[in-house]
CSV table of C-alpha atoms and ligand atoms in Angstrom, one decimal:
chain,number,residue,atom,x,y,z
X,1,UNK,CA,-6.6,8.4,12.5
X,2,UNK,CA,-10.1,7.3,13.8
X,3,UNK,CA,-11.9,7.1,16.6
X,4,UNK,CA,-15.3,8.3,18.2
X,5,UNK,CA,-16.9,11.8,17.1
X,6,UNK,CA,-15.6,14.5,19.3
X,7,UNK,CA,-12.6,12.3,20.7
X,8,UNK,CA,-10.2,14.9,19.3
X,9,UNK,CA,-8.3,13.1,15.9
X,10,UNK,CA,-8.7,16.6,14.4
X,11,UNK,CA,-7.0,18.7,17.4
X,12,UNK,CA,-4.6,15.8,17.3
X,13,UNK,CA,-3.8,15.4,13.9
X,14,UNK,CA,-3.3,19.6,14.3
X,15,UNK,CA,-1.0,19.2,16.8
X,16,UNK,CA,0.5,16.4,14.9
X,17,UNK,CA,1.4,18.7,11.5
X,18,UNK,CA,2.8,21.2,14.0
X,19,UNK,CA,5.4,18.6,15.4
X,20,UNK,CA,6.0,17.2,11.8
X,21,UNK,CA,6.6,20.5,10.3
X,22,UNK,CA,9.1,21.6,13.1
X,23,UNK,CA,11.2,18.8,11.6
X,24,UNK,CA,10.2,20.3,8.2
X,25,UNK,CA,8.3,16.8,7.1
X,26,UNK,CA,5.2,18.1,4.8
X,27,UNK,CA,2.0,16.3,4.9
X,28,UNK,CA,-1.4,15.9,3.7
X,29,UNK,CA,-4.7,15.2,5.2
X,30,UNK,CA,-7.2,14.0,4.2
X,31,UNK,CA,-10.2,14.5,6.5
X,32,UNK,CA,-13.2,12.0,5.1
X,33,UNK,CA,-16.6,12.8,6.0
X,34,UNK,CA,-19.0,10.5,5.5
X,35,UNK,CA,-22.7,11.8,7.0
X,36,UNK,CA,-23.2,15.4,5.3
X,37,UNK,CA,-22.6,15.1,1.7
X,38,UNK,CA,-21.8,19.0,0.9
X,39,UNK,CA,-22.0,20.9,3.7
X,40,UNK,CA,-21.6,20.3,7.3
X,41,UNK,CA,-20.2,21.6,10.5
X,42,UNK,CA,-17.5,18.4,10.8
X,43,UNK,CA,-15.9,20.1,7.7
X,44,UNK,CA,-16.0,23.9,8.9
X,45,UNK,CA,-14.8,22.7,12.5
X,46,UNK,CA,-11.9,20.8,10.5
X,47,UNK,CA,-11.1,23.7,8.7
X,48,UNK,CA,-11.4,25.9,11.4
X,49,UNK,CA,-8.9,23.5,13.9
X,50,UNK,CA,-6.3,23.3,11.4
X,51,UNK,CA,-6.5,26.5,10.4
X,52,UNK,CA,-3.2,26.9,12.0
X,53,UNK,CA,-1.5,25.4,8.8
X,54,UNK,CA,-4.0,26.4,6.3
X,55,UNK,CA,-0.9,29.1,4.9
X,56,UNK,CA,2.0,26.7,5.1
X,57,UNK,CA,2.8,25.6,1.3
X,58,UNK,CA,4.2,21.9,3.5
X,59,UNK,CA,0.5,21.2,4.7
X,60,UNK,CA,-2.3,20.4,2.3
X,61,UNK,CA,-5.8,19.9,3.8
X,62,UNK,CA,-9.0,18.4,1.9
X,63,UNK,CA,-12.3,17.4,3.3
X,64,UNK,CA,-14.1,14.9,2.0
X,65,UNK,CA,-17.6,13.9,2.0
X,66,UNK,CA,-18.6,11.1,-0.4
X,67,UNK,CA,-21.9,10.0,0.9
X,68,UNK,CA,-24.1,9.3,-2.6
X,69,UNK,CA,-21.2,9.2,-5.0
X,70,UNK,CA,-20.4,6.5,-6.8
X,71,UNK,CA,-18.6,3.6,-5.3
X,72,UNK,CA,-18.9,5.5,-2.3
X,73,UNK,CA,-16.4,6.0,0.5
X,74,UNK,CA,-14.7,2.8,-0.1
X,75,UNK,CA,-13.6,3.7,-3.7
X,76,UNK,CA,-13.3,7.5,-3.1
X,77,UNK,CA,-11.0,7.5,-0.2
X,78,UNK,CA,-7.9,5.1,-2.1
X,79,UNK,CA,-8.4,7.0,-4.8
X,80,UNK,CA,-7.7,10.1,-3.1
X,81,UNK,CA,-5.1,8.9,-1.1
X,82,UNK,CA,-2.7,7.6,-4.2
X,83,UNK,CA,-3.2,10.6,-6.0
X,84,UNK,CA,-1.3,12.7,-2.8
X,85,UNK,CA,1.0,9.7,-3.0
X,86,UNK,CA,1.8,10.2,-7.1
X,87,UNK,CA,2.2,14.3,-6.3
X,88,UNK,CA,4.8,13.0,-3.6
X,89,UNK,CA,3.5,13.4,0.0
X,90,UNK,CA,5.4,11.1,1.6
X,91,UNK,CA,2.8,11.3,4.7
X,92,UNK,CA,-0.7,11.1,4.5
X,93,UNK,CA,-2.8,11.2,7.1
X,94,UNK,CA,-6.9,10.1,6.7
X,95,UNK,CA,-9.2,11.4,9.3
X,96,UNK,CA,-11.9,9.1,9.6
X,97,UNK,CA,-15.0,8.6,12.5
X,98,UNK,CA,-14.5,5.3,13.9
X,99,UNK,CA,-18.4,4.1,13.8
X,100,UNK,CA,-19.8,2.3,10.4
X,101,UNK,CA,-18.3,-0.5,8.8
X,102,UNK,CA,-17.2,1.0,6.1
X,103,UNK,CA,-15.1,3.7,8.3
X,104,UNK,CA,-13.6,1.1,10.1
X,105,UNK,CA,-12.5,-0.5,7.0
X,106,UNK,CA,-11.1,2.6,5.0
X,107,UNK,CA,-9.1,2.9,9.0
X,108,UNK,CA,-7.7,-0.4,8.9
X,109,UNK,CA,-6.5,-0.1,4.9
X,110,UNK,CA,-4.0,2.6,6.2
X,111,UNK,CA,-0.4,1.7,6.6
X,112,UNK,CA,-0.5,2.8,10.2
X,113,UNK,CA,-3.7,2.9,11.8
X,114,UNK,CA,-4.3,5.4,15.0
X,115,UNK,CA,-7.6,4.8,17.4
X,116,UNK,CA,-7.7,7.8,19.4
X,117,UNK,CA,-9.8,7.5,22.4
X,118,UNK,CA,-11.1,9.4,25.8
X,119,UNK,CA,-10.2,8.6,28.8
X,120,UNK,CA,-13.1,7.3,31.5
X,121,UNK,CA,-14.9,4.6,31.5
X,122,UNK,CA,-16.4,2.4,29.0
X,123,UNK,CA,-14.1,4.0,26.2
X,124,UNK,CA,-12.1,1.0,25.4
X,125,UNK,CA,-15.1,-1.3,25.5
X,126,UNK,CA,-16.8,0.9,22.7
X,127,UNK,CA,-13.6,1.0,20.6
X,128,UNK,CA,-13.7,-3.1,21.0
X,129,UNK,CA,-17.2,-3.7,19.9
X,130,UNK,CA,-16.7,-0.6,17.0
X,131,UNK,CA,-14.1,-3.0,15.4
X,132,UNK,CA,-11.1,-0.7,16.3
X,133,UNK,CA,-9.1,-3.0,18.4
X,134,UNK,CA,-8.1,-5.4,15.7
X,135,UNK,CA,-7.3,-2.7,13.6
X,136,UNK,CA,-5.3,-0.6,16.2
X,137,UNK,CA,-1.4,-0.2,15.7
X,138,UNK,CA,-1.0,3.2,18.3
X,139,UNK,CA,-3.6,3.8,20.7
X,140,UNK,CA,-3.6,7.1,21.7
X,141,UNK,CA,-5.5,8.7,24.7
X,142,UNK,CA,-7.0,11.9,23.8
X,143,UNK,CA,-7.8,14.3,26.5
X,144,UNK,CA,-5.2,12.7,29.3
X,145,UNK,CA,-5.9,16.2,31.0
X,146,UNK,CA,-8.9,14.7,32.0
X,147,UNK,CA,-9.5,11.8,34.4
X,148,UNK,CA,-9.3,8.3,33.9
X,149,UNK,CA,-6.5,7.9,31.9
X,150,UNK,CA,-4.8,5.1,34.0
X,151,UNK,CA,-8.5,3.3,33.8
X,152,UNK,CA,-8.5,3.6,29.8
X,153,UNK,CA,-4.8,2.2,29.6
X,154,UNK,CA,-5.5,-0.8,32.2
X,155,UNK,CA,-8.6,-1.5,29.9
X,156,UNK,CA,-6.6,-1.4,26.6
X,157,UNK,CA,-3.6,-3.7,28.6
X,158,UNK,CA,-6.3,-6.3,29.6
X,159,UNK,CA,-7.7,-6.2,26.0
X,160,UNK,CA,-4.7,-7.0,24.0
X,161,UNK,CA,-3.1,-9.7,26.7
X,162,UNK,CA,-6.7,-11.2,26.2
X,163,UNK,CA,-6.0,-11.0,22.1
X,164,UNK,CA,-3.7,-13.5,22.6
X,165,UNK,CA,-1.3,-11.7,19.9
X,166,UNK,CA,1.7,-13.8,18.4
X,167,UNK,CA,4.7,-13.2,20.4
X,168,UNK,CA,6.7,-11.7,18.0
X,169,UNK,CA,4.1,-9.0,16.5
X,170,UNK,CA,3.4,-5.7,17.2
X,171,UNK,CA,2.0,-4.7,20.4
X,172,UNK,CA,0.1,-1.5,19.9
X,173,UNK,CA,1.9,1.2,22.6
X,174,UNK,CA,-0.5,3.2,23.9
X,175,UNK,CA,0.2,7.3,24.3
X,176,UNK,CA,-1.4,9.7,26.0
X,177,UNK,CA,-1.5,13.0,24.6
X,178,UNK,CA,-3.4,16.4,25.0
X,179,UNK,CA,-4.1,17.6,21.4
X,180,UNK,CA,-4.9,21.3,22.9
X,181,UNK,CA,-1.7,21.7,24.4
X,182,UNK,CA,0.7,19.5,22.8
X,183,UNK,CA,1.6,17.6,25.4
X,184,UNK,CA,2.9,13.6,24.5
X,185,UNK,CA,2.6,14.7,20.7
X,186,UNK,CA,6.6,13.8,20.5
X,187,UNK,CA,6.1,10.3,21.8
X,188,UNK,CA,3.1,9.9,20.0
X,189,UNK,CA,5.2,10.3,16.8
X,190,UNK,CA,7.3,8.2,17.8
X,191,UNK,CA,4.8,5.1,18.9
X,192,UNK,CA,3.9,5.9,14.9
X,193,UNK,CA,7.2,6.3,13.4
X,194,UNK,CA,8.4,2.8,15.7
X,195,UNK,CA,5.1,1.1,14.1
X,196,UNK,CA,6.4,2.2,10.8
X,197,UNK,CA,9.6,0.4,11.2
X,198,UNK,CA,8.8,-2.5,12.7
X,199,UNK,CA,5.9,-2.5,9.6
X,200,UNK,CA,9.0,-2.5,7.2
X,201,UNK,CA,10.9,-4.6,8.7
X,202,UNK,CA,8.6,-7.7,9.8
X,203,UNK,CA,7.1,-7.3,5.9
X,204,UNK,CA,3.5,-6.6,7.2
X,205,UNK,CA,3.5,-3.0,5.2
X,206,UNK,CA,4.7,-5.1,1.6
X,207,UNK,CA,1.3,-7.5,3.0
X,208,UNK,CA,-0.9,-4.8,4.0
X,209,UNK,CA,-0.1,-2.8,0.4
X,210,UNK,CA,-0.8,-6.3,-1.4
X,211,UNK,CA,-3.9,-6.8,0.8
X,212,UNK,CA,-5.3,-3.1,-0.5
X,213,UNK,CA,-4.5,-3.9,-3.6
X,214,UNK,CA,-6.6,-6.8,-3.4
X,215,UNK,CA,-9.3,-5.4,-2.5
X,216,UNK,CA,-9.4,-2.3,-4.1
X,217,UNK,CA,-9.4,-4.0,-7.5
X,218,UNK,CA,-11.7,-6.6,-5.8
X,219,UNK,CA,-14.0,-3.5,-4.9
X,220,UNK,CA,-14.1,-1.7,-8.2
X,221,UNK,CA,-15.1,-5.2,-10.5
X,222,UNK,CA,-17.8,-5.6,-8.0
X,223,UNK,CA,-18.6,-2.0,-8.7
X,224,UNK,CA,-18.7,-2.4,-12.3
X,225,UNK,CA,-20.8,-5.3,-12.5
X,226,UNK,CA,-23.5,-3.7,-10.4
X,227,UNK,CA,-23.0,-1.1,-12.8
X,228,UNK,CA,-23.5,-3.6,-15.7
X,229,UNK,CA,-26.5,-5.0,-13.4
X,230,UNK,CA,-27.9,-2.0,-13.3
X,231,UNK,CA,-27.9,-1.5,-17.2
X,232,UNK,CA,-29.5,-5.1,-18.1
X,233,UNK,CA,-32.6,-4.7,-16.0
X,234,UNK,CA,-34.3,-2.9,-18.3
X,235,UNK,CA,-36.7,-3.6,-21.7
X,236,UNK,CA,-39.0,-6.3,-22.9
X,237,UNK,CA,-36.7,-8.9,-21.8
X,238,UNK,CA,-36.5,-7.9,-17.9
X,239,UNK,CA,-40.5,-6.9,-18.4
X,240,UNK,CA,-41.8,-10.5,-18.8
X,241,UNK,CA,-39.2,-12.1,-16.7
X,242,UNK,CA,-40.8,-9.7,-14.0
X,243,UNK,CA,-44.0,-10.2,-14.6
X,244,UNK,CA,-43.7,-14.1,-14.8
X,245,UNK,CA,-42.3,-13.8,-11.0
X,246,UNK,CA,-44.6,-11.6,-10.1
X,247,UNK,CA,-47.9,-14.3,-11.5
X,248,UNK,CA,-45.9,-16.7,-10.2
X,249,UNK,CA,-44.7,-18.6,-13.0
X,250,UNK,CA,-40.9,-18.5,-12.6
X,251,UNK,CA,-38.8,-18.0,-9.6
X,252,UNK,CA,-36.7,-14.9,-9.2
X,253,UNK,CA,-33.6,-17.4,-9.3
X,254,UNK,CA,-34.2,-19.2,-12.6
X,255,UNK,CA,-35.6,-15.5,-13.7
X,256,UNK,CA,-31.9,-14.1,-13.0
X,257,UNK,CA,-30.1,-16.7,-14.5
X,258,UNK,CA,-32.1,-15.9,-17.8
X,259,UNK,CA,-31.4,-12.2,-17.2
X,260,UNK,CA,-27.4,-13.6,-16.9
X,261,UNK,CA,-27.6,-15.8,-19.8
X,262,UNK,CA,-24.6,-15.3,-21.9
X,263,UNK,CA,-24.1,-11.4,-19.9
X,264,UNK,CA,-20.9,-12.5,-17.6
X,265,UNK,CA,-19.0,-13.8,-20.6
X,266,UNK,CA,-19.8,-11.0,-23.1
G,1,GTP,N1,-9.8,18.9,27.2
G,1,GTP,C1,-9.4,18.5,26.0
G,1,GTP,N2,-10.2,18.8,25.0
G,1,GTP,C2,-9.8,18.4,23.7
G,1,GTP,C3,-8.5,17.7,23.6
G,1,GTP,N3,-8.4,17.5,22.2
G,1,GTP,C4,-9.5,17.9,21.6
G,1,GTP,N4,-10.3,18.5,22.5
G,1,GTP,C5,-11.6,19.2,22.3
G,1,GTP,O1,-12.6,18.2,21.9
G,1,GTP,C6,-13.5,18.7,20.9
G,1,GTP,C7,-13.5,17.8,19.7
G,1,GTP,O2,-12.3,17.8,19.1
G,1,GTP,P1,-12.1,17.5,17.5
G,1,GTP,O3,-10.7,17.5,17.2
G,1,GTP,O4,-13.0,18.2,16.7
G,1,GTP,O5,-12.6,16.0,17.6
G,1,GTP,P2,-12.8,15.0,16.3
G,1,GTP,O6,-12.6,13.6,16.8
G,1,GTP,O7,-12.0,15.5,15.1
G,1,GTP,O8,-14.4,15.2,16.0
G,1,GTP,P3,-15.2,14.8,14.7
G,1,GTP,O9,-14.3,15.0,13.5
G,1,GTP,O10,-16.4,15.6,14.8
G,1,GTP,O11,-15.5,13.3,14.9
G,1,GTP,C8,-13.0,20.1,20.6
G,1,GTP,O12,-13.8,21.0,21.4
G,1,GTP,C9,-11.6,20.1,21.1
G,1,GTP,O13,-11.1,21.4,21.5
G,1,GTP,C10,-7.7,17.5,24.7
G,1,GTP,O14,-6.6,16.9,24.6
G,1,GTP,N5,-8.2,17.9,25.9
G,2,MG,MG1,-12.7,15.9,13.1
């Protein structure tokens, strides 16, 4: 679930838990906060919106800010993620803002990916240069109680017939819902659970799981060897070599390939 700050994925994914545990489905959420690394009204207001839940043994709730740890947001957020998975939450749902790279990356790892946005305009054109188009399979328009709604979904239309998507993929449906009252929450879980099956069924969830993989593992080596990196620019060794760019007499290139000598095949 991503989107802008303030467009309403908490109050939504709220509203969501309340429709899933009607039809006693339990779920986890993970709600990732990337700009205050312990404290931090995004976290309080999360706790405070979902609060609803906070007794319900089926609903499981964790903030997470991981600004400054190691491997970051990137690492923390899979790793978080397949841990609910080994207890056995079958759904998992990652709140994430929708601005930074590295958001829109954890938000387009996810099996299903929502992009909530407001209606008025100039939304949709945000969400598009934000990344979140491409990485859209549900839109849903937050706030429909406002106006502009039919101005955000002509928008969206116009985008995707401009995306020139394959004929037989997924179009992304696009729901409007009002997370305060609960109103187009049942067809928003639907436009999910129908992206779900045609995810199964086309094979793009066994290619996006493949994909993660990938890159998770591709993530963590290049984690380590900055890690390594880190540990052999140090001692007499690194001293000359810096002080021989510095005067001038080597090149920071050759100087790093001596620093790398023998080091990737130890
Ligand atoms: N009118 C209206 N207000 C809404 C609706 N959904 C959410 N809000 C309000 O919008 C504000 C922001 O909602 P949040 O759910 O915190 O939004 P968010 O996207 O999680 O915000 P961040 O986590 O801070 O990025 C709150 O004051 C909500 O009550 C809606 O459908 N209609
Ligand atoms: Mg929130």
């Amino acid at each position: 679930m991503t989107g802008a700050p303030g467009s309403g994925k908490s109050t939504l994914t709220s509203a969501l838990i309340g429709h899933m545990r009607s039809r006693d489905i339990d779920v986890a959420v993970l709600a990732i906060d990337p700009s205050s690394p312990f404290t931090g009204g995004a976290i309080l207001g999360d706790r405070v919106r979902m609060q609803d839940h906070a007794t319900d043994p089926g609903v499981f709730i964790r903030s997470m800010a991981t600004r400054g740890h190691l491997g970051g947001l990137a690492l923390a957020a899979p790793e978080a993620v397949r841990l609910l998975d080994a207890v056995g939450r079958r759904w998992i749902i990652v709140e994430t803002v929708g601005v930074g790279q590295v958001e829109v990356e954890i938000a387009g790892k996810a099996d299903t990916t929502v992009v909530v946005l407001n209606p008025g305009w100039g939304d949709s054109v945000q969400a598009n240069k934000a990344g979140l188009m491409e990485i859209a399979d549900v839109f849903a328009i937050n706030k429909a109680d406002c106006k502009g709604v039919e101005e955000t979904r002509r928008d969206l239309e116009q985008m995707l017939d401009l995306s020139e998507l394959p004929a037989d993929s997924w179009r992304p449906p696009i729901v409007a819902t009002v997370a305060t009252t609960g109103d187009g929450i049942g067809e928003f879980w639907d436009a999910i659970n129908a992206h779900r099956v045609h995810a199964q069924q086309s094979g793009q969830l066994e290619s996006r799981r493949s994909f993660r993989a990938r890159e998770e593992l591709r993530e963590i080596v290049a984690n380590r060897l900055y890690q390594r990196a880190r540990q052999i620019c140090t001692g007499d060794r690194w001293e000359a070599l810096t002080e021989a760019v510095a005067a001038h007499e080597s090149d920071p290139w050759t100087a790093a390939d001596t620093m790398l000598d023998g080091v990737l095949d130890a």
